[in-house]
Coordinates of C-alpha atoms in Angstrom, one line a residue:
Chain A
X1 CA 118.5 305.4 239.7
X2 CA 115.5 305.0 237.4
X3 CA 117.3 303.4 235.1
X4 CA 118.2 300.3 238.3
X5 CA 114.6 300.0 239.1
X6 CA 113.4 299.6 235.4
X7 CA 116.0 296.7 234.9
X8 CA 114.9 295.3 238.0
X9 CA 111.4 295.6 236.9
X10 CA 112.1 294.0 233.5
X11 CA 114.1 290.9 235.3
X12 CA 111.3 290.1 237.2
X13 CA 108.9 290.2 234.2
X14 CA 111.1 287.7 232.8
X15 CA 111.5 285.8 236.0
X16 CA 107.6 285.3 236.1
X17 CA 107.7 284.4 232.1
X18 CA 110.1 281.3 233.5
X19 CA 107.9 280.7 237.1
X20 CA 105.8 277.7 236.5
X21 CA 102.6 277.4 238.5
X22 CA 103.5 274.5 240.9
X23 CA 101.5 271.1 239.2
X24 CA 98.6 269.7 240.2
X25 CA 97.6 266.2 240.7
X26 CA 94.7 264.6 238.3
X27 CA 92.1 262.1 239.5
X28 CA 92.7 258.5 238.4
X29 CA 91.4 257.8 234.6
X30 CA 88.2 255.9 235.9
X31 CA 87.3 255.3 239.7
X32 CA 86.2 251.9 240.4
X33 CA 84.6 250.5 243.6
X34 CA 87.2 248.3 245.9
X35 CA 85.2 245.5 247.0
X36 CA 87.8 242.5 248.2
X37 CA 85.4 239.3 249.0
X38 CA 82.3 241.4 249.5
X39 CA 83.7 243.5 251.7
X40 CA 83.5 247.1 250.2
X41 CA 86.7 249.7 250.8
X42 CA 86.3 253.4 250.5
X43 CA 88.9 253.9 248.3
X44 CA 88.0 257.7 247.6
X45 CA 87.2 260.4 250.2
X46 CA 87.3 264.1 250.6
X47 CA 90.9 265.4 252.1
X48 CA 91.7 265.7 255.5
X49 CA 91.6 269.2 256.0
X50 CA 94.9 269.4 257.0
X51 CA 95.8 269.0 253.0
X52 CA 96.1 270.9 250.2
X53 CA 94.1 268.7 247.9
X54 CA 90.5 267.9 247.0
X55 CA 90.2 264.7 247.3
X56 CA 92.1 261.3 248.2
X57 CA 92.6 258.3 246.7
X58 CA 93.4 254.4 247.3
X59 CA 96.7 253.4 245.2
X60 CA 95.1 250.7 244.1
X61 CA 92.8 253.2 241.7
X62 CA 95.9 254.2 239.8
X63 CA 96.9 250.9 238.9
X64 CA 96.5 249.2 235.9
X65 CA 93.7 246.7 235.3
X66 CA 95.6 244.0 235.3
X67 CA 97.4 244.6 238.9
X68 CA 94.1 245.8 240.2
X69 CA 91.9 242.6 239.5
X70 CA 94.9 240.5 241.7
X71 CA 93.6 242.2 245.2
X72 CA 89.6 241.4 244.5
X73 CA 89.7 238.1 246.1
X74 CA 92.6 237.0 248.5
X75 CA 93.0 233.6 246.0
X76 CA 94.5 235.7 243.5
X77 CA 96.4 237.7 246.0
X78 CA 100.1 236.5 246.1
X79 CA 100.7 238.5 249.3
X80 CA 98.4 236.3 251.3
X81 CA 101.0 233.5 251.5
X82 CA 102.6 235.4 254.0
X83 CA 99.3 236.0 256.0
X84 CA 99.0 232.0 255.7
X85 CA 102.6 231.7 257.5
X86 CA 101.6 234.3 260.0
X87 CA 98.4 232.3 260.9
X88 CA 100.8 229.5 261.9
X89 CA 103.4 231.4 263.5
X90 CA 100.2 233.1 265.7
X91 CA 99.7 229.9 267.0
X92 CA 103.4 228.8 267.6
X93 CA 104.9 228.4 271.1
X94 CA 108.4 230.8 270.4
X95 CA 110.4 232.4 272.8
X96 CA 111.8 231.1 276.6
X97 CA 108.2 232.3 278.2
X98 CA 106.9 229.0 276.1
X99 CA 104.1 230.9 275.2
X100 CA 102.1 231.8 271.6
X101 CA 100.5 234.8 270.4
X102 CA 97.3 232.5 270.6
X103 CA 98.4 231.9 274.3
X104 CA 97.6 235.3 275.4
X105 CA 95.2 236.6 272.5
X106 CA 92.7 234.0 272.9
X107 CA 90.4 235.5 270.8
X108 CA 92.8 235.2 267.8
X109 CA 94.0 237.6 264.8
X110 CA 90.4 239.1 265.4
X111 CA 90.9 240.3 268.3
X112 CA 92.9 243.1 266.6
X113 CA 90.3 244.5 264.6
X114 CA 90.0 248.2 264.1
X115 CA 93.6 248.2 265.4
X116 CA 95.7 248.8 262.2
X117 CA 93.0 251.9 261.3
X118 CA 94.6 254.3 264.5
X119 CA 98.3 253.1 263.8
X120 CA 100.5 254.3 264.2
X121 CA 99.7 255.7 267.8
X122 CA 101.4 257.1 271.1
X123 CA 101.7 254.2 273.9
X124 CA 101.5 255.7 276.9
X125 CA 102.7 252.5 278.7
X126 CA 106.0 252.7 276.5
X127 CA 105.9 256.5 276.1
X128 CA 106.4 256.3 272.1
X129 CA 104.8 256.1 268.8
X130 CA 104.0 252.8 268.1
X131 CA 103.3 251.0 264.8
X132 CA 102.0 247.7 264.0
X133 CA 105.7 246.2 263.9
X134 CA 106.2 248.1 267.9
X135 CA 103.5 246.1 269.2
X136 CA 104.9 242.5 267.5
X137 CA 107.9 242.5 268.5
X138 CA 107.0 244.4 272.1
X139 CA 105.1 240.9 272.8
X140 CA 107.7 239.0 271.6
X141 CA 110.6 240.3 273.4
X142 CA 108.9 241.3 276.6
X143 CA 106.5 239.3 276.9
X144 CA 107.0 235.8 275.4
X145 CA 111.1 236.0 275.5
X146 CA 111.2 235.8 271.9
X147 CA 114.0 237.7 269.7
X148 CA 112.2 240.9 267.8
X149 CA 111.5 239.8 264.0
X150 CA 113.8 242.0 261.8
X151 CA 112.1 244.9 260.5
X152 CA 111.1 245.0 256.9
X153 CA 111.7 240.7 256.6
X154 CA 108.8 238.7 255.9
X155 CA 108.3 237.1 259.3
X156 CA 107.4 240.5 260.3
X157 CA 105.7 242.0 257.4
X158 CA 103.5 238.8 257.5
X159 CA 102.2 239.6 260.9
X160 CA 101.6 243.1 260.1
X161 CA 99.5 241.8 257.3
X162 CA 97.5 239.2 259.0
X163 CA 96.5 241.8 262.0
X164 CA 95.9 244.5 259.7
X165 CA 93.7 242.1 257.7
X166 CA 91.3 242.2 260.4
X167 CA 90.6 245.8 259.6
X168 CA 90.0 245.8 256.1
X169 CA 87.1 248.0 255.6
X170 CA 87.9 250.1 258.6
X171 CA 88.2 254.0 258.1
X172 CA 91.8 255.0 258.7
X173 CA 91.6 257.4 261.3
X174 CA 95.0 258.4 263.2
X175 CA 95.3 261.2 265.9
X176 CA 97.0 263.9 264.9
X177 CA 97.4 266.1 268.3
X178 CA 97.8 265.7 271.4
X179 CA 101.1 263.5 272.3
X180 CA 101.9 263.0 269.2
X181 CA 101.2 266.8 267.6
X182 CA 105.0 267.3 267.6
X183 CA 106.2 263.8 265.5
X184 CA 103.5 264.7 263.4
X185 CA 104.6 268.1 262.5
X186 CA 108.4 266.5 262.4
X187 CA 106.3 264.2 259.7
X188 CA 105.2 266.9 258.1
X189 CA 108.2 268.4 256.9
X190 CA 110.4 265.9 256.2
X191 CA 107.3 265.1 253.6
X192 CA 108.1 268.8 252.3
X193 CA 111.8 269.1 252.6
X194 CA 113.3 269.0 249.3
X195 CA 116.3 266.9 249.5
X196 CA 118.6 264.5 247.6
X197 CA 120.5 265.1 245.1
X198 CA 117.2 265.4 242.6
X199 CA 116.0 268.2 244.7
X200 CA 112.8 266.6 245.6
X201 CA 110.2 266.2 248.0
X202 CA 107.6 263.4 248.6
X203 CA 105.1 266.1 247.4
X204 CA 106.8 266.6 244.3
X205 CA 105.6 263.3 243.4
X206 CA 102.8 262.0 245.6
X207 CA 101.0 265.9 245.8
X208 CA 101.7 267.6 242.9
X209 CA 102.0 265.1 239.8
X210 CA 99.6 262.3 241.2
X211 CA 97.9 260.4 238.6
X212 CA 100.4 261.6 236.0
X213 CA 102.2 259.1 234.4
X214 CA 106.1 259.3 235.4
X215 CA 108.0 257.0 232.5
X216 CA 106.2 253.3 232.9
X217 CA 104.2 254.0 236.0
X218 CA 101.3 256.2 237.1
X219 CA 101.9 258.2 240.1
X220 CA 99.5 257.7 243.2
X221 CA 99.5 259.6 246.2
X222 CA 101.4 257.8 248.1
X223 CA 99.1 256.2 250.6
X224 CA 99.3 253.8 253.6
X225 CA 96.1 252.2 253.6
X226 CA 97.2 249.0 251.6
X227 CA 100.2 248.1 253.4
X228 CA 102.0 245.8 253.3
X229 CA 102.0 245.6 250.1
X230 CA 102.9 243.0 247.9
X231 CA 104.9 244.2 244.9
X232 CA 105.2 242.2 241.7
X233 CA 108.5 243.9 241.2
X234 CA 109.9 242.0 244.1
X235 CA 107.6 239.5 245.1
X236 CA 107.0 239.9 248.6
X237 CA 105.2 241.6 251.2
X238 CA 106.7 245.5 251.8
X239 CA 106.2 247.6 255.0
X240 CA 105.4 250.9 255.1
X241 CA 108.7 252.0 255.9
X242 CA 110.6 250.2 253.2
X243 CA 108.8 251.7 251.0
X244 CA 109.8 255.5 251.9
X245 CA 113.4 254.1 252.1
X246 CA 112.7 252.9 248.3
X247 CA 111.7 256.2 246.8
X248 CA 114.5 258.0 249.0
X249 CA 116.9 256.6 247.3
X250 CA 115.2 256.9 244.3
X251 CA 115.4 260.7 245.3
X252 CA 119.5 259.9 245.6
X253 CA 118.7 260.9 249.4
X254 CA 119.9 259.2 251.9
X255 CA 117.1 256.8 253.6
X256 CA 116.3 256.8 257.5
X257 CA 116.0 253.6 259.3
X258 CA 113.1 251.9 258.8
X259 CA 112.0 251.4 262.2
X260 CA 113.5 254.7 263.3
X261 CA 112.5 257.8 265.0
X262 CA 112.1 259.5 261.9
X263 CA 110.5 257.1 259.3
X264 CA 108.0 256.5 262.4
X265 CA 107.1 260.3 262.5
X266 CA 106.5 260.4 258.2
X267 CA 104.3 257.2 258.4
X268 CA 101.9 258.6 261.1
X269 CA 102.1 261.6 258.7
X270 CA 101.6 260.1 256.1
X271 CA 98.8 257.6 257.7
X272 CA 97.2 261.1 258.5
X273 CA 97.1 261.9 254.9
X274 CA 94.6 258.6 254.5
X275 CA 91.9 259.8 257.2
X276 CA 88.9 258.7 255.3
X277 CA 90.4 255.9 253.2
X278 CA 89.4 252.4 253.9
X279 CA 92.3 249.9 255.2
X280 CA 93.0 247.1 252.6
X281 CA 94.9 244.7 254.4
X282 CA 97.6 243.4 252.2
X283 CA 97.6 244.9 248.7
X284 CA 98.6 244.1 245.6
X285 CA 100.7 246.8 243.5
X286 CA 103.4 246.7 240.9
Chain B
X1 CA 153.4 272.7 238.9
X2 CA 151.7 271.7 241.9
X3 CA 148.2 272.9 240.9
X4 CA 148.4 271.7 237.3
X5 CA 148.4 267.9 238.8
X6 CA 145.6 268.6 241.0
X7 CA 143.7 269.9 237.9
X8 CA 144.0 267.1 236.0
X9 CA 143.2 264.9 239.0
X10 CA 139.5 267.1 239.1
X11 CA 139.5 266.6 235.4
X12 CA 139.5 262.8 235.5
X13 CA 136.7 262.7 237.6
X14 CA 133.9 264.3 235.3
X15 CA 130.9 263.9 237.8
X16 CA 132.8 266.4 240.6
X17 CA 132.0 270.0 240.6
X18 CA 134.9 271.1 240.0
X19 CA 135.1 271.9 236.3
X20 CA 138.0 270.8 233.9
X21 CA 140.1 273.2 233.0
X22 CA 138.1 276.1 230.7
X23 CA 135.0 274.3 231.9
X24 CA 132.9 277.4 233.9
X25 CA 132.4 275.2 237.1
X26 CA 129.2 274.6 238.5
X27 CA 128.6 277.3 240.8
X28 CA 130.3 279.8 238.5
X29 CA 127.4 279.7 235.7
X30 CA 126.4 283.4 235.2
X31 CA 122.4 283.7 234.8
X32 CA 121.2 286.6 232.1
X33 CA 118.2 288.6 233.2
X34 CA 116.1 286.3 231.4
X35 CA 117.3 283.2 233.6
X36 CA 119.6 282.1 230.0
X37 CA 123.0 281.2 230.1
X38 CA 125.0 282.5 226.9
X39 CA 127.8 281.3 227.0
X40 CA 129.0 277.8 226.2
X41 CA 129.7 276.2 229.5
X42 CA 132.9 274.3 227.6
X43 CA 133.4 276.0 224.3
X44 CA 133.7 272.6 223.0
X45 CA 130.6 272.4 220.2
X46 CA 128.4 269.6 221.6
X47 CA 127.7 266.5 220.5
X48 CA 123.7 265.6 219.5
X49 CA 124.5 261.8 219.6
X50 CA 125.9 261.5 223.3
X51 CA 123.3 264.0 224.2
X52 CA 120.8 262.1 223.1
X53 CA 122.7 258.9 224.8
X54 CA 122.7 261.1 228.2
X55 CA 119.1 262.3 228.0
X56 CA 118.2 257.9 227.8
X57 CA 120.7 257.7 230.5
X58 CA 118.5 256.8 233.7
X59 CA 121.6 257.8 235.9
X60 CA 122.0 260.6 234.0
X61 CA 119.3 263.0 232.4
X62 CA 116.5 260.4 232.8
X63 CA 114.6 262.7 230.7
X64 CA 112.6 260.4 229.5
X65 CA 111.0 259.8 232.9
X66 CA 109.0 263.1 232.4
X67 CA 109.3 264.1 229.0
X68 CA 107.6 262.8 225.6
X69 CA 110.2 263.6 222.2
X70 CA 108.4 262.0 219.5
X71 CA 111.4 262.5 217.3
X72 CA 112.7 259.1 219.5
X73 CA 110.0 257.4 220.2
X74 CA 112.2 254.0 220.0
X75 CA 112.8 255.2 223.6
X76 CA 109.8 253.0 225.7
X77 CA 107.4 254.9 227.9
X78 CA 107.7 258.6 228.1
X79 CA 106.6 260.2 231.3
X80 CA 104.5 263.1 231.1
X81 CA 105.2 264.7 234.3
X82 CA 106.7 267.8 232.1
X83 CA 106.0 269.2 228.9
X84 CA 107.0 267.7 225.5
X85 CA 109.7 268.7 224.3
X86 CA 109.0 268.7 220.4
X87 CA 109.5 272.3 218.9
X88 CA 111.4 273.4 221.5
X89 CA 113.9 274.8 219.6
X90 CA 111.4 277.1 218.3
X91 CA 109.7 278.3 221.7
X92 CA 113.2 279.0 223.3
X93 CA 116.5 280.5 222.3
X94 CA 119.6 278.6 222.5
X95 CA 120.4 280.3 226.3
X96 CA 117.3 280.2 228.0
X97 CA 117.5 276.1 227.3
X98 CA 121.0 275.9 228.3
X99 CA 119.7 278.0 231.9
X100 CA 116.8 275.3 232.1
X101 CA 119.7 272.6 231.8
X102 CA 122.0 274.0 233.9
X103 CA 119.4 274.8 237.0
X104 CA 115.6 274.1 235.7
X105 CA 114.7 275.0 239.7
X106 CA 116.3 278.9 238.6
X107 CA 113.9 279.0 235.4
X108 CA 111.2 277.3 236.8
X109 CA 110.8 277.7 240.7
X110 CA 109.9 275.3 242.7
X111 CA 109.3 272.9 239.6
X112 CA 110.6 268.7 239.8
X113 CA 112.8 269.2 237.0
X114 CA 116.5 268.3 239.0
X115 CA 119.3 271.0 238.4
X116 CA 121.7 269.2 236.2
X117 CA 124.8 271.9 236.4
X118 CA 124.5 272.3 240.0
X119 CA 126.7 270.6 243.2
X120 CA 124.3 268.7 245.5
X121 CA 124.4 270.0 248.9
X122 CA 120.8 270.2 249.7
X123 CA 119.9 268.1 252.8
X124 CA 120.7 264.0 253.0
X125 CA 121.7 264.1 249.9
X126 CA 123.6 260.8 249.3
X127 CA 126.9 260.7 250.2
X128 CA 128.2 259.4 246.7
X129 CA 126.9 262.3 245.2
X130 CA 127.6 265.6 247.7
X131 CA 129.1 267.9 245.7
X132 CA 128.6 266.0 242.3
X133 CA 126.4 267.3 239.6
X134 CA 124.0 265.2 237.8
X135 CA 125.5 265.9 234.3
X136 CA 128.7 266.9 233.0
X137 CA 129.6 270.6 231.8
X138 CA 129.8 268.6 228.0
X139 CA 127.1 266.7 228.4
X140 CA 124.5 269.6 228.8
X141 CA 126.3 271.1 225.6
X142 CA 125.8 267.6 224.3
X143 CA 122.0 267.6 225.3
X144 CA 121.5 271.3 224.3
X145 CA 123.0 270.4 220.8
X146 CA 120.5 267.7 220.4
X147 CA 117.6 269.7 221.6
X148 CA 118.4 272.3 219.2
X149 CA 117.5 270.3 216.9
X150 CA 113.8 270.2 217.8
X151 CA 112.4 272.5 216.0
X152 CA 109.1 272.5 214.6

């Protein structure tokens, strides 16, 4: 009998020999102010107090130099020919009703400011969680007879970008009770499940190893603030949820939808995670 | 006569968890007490060259993603997200490395290290690889034979 509960006690000590403290995230190397044509963009604030962390952190601060520069004045930003096309397509009859965005929103793109900082957000009227995309394509199918732009294609991603545009310097700020408590718990753990055939989590990554570098590229934590984001590796705008389906598979998991029930419930998660952070508008990353 | 088709079927297809034959299949590895695996998951002495082709391998090991070993630094970019492995040779016996192989989540808990020896069944796992394991029983004794070889 004694002899069971000394080998027991001798396994665990070797057991805690092998149990690694779970990893912290680092800082980024240097923190430089965001300022995009003079407008400045907190791009470092103290954690939501639902998190774990200190403190949180644009993407753009773990990027290299190089990419970085490319998103301080929207010249050098290739993601703004998308906003460009968006401008137009604001002001383009589409759709049976014969109508424009322009014909209703007679104020314009600005109308929308502060908008894309409370996104995603229930809509009482609809009864769902509505994102940027939701509220598009809701005017265009019910209300100018249009067909919905595809998710994730560049017609759509474009909008996003030119409305979201109109917050840039806004501090993200997304309920997290209410209506939507439940999605955002539902949010919540699929950010914590560890899944796919790696056995990961979003945290593994974006939590617990930001700012460490992971083969070519230095983790960030994951933030929303600078969607869409235009991506050198692929050369156009991204939305928010192509992105998670990206480092899904990357986890060999299988992706949601984007557009989906649950991709919808991680980004207001996720958006919650940026409470404090200032909204870009269309960033530049690699 | 029956069975010994099917087993060569399962042996043609390395990647499925179900191990050639004297292979100890994936959910058959027996832990020691220090989390170590003794035995030789093949018998077949590995082979330092493939391992160090599997460890490069990003659908493989992908070690290199989070691991420096300076010994091939013609590798590019070696991610830091784990420790380096020079020396390790010499901080761990030959089990304990070929435990952190087979299931680095049993040595380690809760680390990002993936399991290598072990069928994926944890939630929307892909369905290409349910049931598959990341690495081959050989290519961990490939892999361990190579990291034996660190020693400092």
């Amino acid at each position: 009998m004694k002899n069971i509960t000394l080998s027991a006690v001798i396994a665990t000590g070797f057991a805690l020999v092998g149990t690694a403290a779970l990893a912290e995230g680092q800082p980024p190397a240097e923190i430089k102010p965001l300022v995009i044509d003079g407008i400045n963009i907190v791009a470092e604030a103290q954690a939501p107090s639902h998190m774990d962390i200190p403190a949180i952190y644009s993407g753009w601060e773990f990027r290299a130099e190089e990419t970085q520069v490319l998103q301080l004045d929207d010249f050098d930003n290739p993601g703004m020919l998308e906003v460009d096309a968006a401008r137009e397509a604001f002001n383009t009859v589409d759709g049976a009703a014969g109508k424009s965005c322009a014909s209703c929103h007679e104020g314009g793109p600005e109308e929308f400011k502060g908008l894309a900082a409370v996104l995603p957000r229930w809509n009482p009227d609809q009864n769902a969680l509505y994102t940027m995309e939701d509220y598009i394509n809701y005017c265009r199918t019910a209300r100018m007879q249009a067909e919905a732009w595809p998710w994730g294609k560049t017609q759509l991603n474009g909008m996003v970008g030119l409305l979201n545009l109109q917050s840039r310097g806004e501090i993200r700020n997304v309920a997290i009770d209410g209506p939507v408590a439940d999605l955002w718990q539902q949010g919540h753990d699929i950010y914590y499940v560890k899944q796919g055939q790696l056995g990961m989590s979003c945290s593994s990554c974006h939590e617990e190893n930001y700012g460490v570098r992971i083969r070519a590229e230095i983790l960030s934590q994951g933030q929303t603030t600078g969607f869409p984001v235009y991506r050198l590796k692929n050369a156009h705008l991204n939305s928010v949820e192509n992105r998670f389906k990206g480092c899904m598979k990357n986890m060999r998991a299988e992706p949601y939808k984007p557009g989906g029930p649950e991709f919808h419930a991680l980004e207001l998660y996720v958006a919650s995670r940026g409470n404090g952070l200032g909204i870009e508008g269309p960033s530049v990353r690699n | 006569m029956k069975n010994s088709i099917l087993l060569t079927a399962c042996a043609s297809v390395a990647m499925m968890a179900t191990a050639a034959l004297g292979e100890v299949a994936p959910g058959d590895v027996v832990f020691d007490d220090n989390g170590g695996v003794p035995v030789s998951l093949t018998g077949v002495p590995g082979d330092p060259a493939n391992g160090q082709k599997t460890m490069i391998n990003r659908k493989k090991g992908n070690c290199f993603a989070c691991h420096v070993v300076s010994a091939m630094s013609d590798v590019p970019f070696h991610g830091l997200v784990g420790p380096s492995l020079d020396g390790v040779a010499s901080r761990y016996d030959e089990a304990f490395i070929r435990g952190i192989l087979v299931n680095a989540k049993h040595t380690f808990d809760g680390t990002i290290m993936p399991a290598m020896y072990v069928p994926a069944t944890l939630p929307r796992t892909m369905k290409k690889f349910q049931g598959t394991t990341i690495l081959s029983a050989q290519e961990v004794e490939d892999v361990l034979s190579y990291l034996e070889t660190l020693k400092e």
